[in-house]
mmCIF file of C-alpha atoms and ligand atoms in Angstrom:
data_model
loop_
_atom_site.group_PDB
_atom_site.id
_atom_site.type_symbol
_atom_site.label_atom_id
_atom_site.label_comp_id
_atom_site.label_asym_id
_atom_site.label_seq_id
_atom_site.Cartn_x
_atom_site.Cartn_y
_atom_site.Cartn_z
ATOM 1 C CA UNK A 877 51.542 10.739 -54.345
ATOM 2 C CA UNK A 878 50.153 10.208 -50.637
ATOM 3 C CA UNK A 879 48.717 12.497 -48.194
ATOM 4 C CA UNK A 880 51.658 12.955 -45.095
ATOM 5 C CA UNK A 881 50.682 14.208 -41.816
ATOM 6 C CA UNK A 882 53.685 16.093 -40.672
ATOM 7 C CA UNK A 883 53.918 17.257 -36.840
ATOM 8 C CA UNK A 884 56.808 18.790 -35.332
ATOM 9 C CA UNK A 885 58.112 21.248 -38.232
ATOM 10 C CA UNK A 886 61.358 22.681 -36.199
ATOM 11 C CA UNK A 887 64.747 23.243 -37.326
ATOM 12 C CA UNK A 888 64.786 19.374 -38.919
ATOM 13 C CA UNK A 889 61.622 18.746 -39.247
ATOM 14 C CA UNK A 890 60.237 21.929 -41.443
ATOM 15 C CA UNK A 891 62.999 21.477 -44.024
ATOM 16 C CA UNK A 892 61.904 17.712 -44.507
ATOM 17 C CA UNK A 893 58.063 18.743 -44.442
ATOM 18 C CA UNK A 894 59.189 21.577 -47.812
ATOM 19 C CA UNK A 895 61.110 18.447 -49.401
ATOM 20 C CA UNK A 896 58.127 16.082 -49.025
ATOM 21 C CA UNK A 897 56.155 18.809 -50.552
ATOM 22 C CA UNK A 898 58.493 19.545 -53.587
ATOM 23 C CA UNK A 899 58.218 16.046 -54.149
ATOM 24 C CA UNK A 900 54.617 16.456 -55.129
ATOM 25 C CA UNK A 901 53.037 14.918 -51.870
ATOM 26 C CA UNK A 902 50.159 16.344 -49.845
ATOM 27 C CA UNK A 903 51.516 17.796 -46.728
ATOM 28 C CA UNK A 904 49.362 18.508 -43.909
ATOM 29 C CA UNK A 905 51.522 20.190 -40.804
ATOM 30 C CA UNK A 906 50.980 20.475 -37.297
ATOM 31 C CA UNK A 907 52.917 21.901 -34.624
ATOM 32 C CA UNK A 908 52.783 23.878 -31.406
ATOM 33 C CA UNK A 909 54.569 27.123 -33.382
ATOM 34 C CA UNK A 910 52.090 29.038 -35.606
ATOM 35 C CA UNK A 911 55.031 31.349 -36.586
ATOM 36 C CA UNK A 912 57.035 27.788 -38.265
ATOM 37 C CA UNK A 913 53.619 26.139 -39.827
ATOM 38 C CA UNK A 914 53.490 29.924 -41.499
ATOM 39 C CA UNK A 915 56.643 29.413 -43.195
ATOM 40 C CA UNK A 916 56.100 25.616 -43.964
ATOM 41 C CA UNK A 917 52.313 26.822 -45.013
ATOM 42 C CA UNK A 918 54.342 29.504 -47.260
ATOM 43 C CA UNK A 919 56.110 26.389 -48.845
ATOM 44 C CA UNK A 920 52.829 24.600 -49.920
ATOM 45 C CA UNK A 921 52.073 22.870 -46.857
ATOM 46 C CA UNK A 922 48.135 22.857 -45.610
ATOM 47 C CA UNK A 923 47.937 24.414 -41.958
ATOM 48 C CA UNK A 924 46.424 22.657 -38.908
ATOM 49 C CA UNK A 925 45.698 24.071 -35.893
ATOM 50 C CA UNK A 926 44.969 20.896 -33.889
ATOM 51 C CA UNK A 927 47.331 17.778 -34.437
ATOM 52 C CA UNK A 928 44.139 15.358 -34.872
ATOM 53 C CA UNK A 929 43.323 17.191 -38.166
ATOM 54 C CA UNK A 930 46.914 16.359 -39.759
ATOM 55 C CA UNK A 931 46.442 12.405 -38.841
ATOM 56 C CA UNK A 932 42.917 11.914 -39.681
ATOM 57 C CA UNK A 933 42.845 10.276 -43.613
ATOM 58 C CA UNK A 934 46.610 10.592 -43.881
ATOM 59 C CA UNK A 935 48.087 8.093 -45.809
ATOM 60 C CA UNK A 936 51.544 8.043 -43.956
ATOM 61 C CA UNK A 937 52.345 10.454 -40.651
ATOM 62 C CA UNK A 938 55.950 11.784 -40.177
ATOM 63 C CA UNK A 939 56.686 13.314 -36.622
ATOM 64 C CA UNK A 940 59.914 15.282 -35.597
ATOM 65 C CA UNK A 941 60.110 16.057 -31.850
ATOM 66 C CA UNK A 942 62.097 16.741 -28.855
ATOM 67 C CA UNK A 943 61.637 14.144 -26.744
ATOM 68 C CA UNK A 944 60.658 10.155 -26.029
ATOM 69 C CA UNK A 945 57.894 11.902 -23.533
ATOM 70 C CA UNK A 946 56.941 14.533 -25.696
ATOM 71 C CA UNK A 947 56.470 11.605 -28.623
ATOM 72 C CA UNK A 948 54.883 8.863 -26.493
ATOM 73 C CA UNK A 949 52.274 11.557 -25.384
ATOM 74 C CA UNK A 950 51.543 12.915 -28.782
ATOM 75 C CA UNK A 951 50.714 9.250 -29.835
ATOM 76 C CA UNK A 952 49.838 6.908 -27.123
ATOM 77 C CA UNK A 953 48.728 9.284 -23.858
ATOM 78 C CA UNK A 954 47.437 12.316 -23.289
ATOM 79 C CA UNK A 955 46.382 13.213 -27.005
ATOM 80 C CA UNK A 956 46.137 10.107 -27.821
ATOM 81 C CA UNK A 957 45.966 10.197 -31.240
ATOM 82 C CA UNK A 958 46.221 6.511 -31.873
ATOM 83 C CA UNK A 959 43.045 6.332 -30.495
ATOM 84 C CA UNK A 960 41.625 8.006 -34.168
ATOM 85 C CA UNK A 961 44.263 7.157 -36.407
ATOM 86 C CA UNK A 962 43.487 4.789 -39.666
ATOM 87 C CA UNK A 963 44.133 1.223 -39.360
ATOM 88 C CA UNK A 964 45.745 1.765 -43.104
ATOM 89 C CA UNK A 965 48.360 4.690 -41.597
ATOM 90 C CA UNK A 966 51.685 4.352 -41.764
ATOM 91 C CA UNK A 967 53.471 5.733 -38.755
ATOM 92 C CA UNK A 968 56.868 6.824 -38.924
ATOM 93 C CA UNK A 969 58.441 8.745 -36.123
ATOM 94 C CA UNK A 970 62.284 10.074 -36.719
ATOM 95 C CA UNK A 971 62.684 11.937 -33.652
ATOM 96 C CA UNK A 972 65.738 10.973 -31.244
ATOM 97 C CA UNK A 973 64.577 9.272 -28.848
ATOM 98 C CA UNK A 974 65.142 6.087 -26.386
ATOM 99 C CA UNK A 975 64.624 2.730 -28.379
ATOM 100 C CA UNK A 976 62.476 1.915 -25.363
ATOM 101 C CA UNK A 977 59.980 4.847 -26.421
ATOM 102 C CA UNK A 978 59.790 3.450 -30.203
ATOM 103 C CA UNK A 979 59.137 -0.318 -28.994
ATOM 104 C CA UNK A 980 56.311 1.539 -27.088
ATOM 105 C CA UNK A 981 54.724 3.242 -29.647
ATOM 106 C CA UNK A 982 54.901 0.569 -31.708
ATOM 107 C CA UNK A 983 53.373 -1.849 -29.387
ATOM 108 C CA UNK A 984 50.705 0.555 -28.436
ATOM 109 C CA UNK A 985 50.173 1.157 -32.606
ATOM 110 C CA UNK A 986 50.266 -2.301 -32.886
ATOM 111 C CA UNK A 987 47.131 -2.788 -30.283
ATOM 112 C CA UNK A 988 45.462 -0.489 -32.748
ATOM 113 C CA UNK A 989 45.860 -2.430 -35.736
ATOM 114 C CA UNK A 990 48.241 0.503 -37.051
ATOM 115 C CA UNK A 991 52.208 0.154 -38.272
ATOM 116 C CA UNK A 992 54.807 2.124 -36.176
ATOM 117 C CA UNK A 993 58.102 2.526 -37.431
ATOM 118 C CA UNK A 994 60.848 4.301 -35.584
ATOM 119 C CA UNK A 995 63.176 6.157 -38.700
ATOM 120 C CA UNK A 996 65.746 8.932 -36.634
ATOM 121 C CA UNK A 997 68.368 10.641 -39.128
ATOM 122 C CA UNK A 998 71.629 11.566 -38.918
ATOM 123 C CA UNK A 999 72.754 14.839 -41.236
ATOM 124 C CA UNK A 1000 71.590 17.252 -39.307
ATOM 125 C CA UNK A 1001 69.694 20.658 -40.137
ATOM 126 C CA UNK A 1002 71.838 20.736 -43.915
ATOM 127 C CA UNK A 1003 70.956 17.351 -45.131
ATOM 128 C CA UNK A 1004 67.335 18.086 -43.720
ATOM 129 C CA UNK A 1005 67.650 21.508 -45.757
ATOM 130 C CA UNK A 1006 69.298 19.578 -48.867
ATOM 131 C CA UNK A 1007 67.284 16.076 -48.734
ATOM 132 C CA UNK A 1008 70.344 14.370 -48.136
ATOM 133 C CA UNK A 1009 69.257 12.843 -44.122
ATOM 134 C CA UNK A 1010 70.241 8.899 -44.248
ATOM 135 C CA UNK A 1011 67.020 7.787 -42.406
ATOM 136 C CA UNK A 1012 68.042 4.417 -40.348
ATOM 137 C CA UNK A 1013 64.804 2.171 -39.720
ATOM 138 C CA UNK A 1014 63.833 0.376 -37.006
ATOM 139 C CA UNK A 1015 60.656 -1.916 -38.098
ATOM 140 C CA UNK A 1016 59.261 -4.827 -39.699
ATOM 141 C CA UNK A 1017 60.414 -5.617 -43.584
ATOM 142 C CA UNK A 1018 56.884 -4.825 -45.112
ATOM 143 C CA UNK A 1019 56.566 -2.049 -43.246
ATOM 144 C CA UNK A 1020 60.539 -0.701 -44.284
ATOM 145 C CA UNK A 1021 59.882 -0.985 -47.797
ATOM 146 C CA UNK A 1022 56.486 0.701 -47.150
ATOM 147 C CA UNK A 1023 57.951 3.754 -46.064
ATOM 148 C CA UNK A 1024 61.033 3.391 -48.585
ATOM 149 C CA UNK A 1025 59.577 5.815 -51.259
ATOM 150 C CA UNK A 1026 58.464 8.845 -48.337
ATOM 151 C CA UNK A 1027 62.071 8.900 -46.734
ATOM 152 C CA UNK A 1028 63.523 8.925 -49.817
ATOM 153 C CA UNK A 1029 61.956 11.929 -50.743
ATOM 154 C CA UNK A 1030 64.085 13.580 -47.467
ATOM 155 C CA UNK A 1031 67.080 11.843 -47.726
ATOM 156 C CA UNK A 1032 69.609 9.599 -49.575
ATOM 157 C CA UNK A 1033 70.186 6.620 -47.453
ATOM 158 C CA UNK A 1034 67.471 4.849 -45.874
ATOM 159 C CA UNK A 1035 68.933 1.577 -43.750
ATOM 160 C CA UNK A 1036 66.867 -1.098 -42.107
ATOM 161 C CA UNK A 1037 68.708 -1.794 -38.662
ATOM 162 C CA UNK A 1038 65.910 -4.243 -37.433
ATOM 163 C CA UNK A 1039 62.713 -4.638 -35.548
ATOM 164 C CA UNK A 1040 61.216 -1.570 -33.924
ATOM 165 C CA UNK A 1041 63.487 0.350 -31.696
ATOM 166 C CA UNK A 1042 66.954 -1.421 -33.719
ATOM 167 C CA UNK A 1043 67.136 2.159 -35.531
ATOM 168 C CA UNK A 1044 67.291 4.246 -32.402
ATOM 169 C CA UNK A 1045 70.139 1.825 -31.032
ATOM 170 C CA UNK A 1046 71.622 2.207 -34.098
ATOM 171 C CA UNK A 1047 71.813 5.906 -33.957
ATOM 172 C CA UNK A 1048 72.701 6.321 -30.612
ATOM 173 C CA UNK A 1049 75.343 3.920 -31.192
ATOM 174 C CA UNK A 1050 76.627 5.754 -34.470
ATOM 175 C CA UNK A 1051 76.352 8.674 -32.168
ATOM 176 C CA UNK A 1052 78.453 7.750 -29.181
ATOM 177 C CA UNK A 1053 81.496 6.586 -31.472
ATOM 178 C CA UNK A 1054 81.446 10.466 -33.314
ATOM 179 C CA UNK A 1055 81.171 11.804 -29.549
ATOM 180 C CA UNK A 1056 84.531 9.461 -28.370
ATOM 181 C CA UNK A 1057 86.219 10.387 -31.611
ATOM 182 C CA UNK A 1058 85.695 14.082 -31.884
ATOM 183 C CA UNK A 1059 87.499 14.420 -28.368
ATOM 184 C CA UNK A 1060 90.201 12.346 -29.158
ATOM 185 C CA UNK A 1061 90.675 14.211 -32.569
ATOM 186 C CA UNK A 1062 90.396 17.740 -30.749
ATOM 187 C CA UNK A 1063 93.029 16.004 -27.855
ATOM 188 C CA UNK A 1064 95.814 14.920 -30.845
ATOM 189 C CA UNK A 1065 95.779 18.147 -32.521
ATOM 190 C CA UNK A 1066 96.009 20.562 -29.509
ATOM 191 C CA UNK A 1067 98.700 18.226 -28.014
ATOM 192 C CA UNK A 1068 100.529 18.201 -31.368
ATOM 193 C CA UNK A 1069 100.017 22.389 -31.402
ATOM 194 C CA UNK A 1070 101.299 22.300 -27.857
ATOM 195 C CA UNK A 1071 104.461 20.720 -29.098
ATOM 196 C CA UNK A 1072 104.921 23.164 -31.750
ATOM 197 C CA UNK A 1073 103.338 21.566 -34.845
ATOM 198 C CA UNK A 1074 100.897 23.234 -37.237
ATOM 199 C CA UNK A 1075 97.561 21.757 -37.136
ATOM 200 C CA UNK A 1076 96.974 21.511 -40.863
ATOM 201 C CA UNK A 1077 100.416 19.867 -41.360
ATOM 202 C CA UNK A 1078 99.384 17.443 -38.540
ATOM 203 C CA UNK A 1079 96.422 16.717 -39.829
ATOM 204 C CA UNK A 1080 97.718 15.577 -43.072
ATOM 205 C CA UNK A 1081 100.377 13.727 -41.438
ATOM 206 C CA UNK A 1082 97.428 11.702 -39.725
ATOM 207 C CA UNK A 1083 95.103 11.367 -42.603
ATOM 208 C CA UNK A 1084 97.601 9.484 -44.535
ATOM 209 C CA UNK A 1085 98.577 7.281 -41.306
ATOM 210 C CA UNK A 1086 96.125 5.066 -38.407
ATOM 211 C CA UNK A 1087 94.913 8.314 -36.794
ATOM 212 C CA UNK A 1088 92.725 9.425 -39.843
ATOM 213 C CA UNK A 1089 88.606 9.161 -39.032
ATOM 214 C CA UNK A 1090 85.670 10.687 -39.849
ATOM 215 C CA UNK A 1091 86.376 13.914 -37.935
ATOM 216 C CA UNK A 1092 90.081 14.352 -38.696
ATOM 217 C CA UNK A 1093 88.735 14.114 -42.828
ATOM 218 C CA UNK A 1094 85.644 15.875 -42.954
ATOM 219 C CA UNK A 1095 85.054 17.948 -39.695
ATOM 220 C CA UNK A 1096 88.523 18.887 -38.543
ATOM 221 C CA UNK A 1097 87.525 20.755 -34.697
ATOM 222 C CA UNK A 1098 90.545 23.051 -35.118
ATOM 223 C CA UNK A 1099 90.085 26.582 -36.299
ATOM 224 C CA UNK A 1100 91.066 27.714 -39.670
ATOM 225 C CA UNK A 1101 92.723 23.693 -40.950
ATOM 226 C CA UNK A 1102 89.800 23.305 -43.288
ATOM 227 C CA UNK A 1103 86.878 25.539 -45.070
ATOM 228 C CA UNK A 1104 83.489 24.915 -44.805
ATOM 229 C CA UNK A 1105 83.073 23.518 -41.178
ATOM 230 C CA UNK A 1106 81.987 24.916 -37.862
ATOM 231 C CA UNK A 1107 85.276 25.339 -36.701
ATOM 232 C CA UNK A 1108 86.408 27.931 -38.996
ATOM 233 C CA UNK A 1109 83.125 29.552 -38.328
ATOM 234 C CA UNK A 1110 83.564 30.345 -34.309
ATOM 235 C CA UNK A 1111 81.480 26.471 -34.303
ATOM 236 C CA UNK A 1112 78.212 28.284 -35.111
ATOM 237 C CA UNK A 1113 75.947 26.057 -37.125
ATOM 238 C CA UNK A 1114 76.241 22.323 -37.281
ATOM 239 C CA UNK A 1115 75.517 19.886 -34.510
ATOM 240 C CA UNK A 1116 74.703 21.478 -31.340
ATOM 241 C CA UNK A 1117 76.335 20.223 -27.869
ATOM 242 C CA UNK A 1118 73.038 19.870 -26.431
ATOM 243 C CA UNK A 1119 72.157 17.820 -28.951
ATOM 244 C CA UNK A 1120 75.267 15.388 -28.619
ATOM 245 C CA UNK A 1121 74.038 15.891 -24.763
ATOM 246 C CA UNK A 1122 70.910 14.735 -25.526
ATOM 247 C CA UNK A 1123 72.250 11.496 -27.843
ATOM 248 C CA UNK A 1124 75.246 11.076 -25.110
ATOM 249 C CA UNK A 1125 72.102 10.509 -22.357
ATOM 250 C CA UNK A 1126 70.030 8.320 -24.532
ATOM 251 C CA UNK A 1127 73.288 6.437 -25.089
ATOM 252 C CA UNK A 1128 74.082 5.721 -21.243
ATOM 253 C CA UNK A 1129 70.588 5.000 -20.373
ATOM 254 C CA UNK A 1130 70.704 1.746 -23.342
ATOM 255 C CA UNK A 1131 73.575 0.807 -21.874
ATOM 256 C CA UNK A 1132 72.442 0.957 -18.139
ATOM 257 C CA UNK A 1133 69.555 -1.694 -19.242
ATOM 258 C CA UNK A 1134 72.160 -3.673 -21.767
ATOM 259 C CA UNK A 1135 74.291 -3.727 -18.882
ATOM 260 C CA UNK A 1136 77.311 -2.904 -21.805
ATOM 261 C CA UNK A 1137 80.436 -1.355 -20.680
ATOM 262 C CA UNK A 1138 80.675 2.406 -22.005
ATOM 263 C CA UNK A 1139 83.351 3.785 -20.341
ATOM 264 C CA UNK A 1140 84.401 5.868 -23.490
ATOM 265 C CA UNK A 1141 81.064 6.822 -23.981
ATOM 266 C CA UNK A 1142 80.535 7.530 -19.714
ATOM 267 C CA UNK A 1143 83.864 10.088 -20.347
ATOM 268 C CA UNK A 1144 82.519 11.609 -23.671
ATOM 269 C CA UNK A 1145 79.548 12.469 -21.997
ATOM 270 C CA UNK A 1146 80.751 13.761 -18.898
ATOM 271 C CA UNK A 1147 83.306 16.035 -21.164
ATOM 272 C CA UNK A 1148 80.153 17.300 -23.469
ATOM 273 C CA UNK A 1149 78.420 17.813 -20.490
ATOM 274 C CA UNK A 1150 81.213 20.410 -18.629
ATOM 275 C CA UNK A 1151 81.196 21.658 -22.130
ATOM 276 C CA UNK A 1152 77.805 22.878 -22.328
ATOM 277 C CA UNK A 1153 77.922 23.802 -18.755
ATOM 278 C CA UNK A 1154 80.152 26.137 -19.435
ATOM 279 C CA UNK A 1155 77.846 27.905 -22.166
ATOM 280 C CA UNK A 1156 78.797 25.988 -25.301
ATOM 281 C CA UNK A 1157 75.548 24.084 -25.241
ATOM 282 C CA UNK A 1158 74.564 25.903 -28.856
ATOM 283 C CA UNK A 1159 77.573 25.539 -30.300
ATOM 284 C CA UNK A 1160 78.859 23.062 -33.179
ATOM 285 C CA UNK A 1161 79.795 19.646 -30.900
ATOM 286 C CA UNK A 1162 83.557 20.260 -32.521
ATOM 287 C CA UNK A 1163 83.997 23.060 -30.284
ATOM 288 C CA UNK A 1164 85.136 20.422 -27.824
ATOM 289 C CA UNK A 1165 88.513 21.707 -29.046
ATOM 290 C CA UNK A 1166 88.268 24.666 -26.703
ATOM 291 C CA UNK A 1167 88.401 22.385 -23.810
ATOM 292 C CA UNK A 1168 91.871 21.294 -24.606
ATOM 293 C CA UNK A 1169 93.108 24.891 -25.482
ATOM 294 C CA UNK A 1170 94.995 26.777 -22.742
ATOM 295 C CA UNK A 1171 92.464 29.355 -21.076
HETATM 296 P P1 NAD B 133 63.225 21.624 -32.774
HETATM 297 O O1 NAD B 133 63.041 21.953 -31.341
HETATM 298 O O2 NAD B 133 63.726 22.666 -33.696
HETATM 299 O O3 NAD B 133 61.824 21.089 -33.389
HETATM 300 C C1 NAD B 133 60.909 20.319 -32.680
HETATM 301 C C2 NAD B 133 59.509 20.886 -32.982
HETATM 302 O O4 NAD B 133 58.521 20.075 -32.339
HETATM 303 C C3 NAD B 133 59.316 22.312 -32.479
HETATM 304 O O5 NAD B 133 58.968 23.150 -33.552
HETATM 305 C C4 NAD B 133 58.204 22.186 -31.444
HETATM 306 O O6 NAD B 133 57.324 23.305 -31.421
HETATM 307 C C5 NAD B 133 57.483 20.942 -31.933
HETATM 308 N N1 NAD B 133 56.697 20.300 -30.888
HETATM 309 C C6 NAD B 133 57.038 20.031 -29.603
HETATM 310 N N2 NAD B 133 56.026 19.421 -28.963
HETATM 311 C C7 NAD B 133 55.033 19.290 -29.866
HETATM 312 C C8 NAD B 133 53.721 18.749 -29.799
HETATM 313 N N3 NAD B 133 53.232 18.208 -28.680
HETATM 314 N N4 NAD B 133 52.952 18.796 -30.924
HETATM 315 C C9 NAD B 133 53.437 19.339 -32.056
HETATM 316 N N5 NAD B 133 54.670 19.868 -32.187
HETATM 317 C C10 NAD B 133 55.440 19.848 -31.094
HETATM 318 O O7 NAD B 133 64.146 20.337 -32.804
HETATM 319 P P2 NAD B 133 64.951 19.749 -34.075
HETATM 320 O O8 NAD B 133 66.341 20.253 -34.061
HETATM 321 O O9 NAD B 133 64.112 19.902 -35.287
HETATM 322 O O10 NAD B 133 65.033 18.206 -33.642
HETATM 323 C C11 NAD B 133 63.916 17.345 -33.774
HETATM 324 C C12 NAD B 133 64.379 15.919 -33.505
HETATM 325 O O11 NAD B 133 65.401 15.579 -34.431
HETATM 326 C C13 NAD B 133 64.976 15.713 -32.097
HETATM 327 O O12 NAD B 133 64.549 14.471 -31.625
HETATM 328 C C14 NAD B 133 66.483 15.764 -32.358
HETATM 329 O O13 NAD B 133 67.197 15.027 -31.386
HETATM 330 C C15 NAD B 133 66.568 15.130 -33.730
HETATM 331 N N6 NAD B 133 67.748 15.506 -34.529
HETATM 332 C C16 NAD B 133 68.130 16.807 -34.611
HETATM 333 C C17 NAD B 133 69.250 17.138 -35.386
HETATM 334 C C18 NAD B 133 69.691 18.568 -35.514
HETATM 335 O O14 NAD B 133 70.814 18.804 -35.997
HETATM 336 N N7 NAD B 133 68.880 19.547 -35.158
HETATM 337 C C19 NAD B 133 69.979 16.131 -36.050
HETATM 338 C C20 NAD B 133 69.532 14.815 -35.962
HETATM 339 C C21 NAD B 133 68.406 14.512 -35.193
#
């Protein structure tokens, strides 16, 4: 079992910090919140109160935070804590953040004779709660199947997209589709409910023909068509617009540098961002659907 710096235990990243620990690791948390190492601490974690003590003789380090800027400060600026980490440390940040970010980190790791990885998720707060994240990799091979074994004891899919940065482009990408589709899938069904059809019946009609997707089958935006998801619970919990905001921007600003046409993606994020203009911004991203209703 290794030692695991953990920093940034929020709403994803204290659930994976428990899971590591219930897999018999040693877990050594940092973050800016007393009151959320307290209930990691409560968990089994060890407490620090500066972030140099969770990185100093950790085996691997596993940050979740907010930001690119927030990250690239934490590691390579003003705390610099590459400057003291082990040359036998195993980075592996799975925030959100722009590929660009991860390629810097993992240069400036690199400089240091340490291994960066870049590993963001996609699940969301319930897989983080249930261990269930699929972790997508951005990295060298040795250093993928070097941090195999750790995400796998906080999720059940690990891929390896490709070099550092590939897993972030990977996400945002994954990201920008479920944006695009999620509006047209909340467009179709208030259209069809316009025109006097029941949503449910609708949506069966379209899972068993070309419309059916991810949304339609799993996360149906309209209220009361299926238990179990936001939208049958006023869109509280789940995925927050801000958070698709947040991917939408990331998304935009690849594609500025790639020079790639987005013009799907351009729309989805103007729509998300009226959305949570409009005071949605911590709602479930299916809530989209209340754009389309009449007011
Ligand atoms: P969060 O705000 O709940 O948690 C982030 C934590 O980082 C906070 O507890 C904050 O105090 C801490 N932090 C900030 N700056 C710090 C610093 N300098 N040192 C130490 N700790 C610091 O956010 P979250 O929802 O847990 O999301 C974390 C990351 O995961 C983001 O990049 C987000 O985009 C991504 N993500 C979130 C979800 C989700 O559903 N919440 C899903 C997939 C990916």
């Amino acid at each position: 079992m290794a030692t695991i710096g953990f920093i940034g235990v929020g709403n994803m990243g204290g659930p994976m910090a428990m899971n590591l620990v219930k897999a018999g690791h040693c877990v050594i948390a940092y973050d800016l919140s007393d009151a959320l190492l307290d209930i990691v601490a409560e968990a089994g974690a060890e407490k620090a109160s500066v972030a140099s003590d969770v990185v100093v003789g950790a085996d691997v380090i596993v940050s979740m935070l907010p930001s690119g800027k927030i990250m690239e400060n934490l590691y390579i600026h003003e705390t610099a804590l590459l400057d003291i980490i082990d040359q036998n440390t195993l980075v592996i940040d799975c925030s959100t953040v722009a590929p660009e970010n991860s390629r810097n980190l993992a240069v400036a790791a690199e400089a240091k004779g340490i291994v960066a990885i870049d590993a963001p998720v996609s699940g969301g707060v319930g897989g983080a709660v249930a261990g269930t994240l699929t972790f997508i990799v951005g990295g060298s091979d040795t250093a993928f199947e070097n941090a195999k074994p750790v995400l796998s004891d906080m999720g059940k899919n690990v891929f390896h997209a490709g070099g550092n940065g590939a897993g972030q482009a990977a996400k945002i990408c994954n990201n920008m589709l479920l944006a695009i589709q999620m509006i047209g899938t909340a467009e179709a069904l208030q259209l069809g409910v316009d025109n006097g059809l029941d949503p449910k019946v609708l949506s069966e009609i379209m899972l068993q023909s070309s419309g059916k997707n991810w949304s339609l089958e799993l996360y149906n935006p309209y209220p009361g068509v299926m238990d179990g998801v936001p939208a049958s619970n006023e869109y509280k919990g789940g995925f927050q617009v801000n958070l698709m905001n947040k991917d939408l921007g990331l998304a935009m600003e690849v594609a500025l540098h790639s020079k790639s046409a987005t013009p799907m993606g351009n729309l989805a994020k103007s729509l998300y961002g009226m959305h949570g203009r409009k005071g949605s911004g911590a709602l479930d991203f299916s809530s989209i659907q209340n754009m389309f209703k009449e007011e």
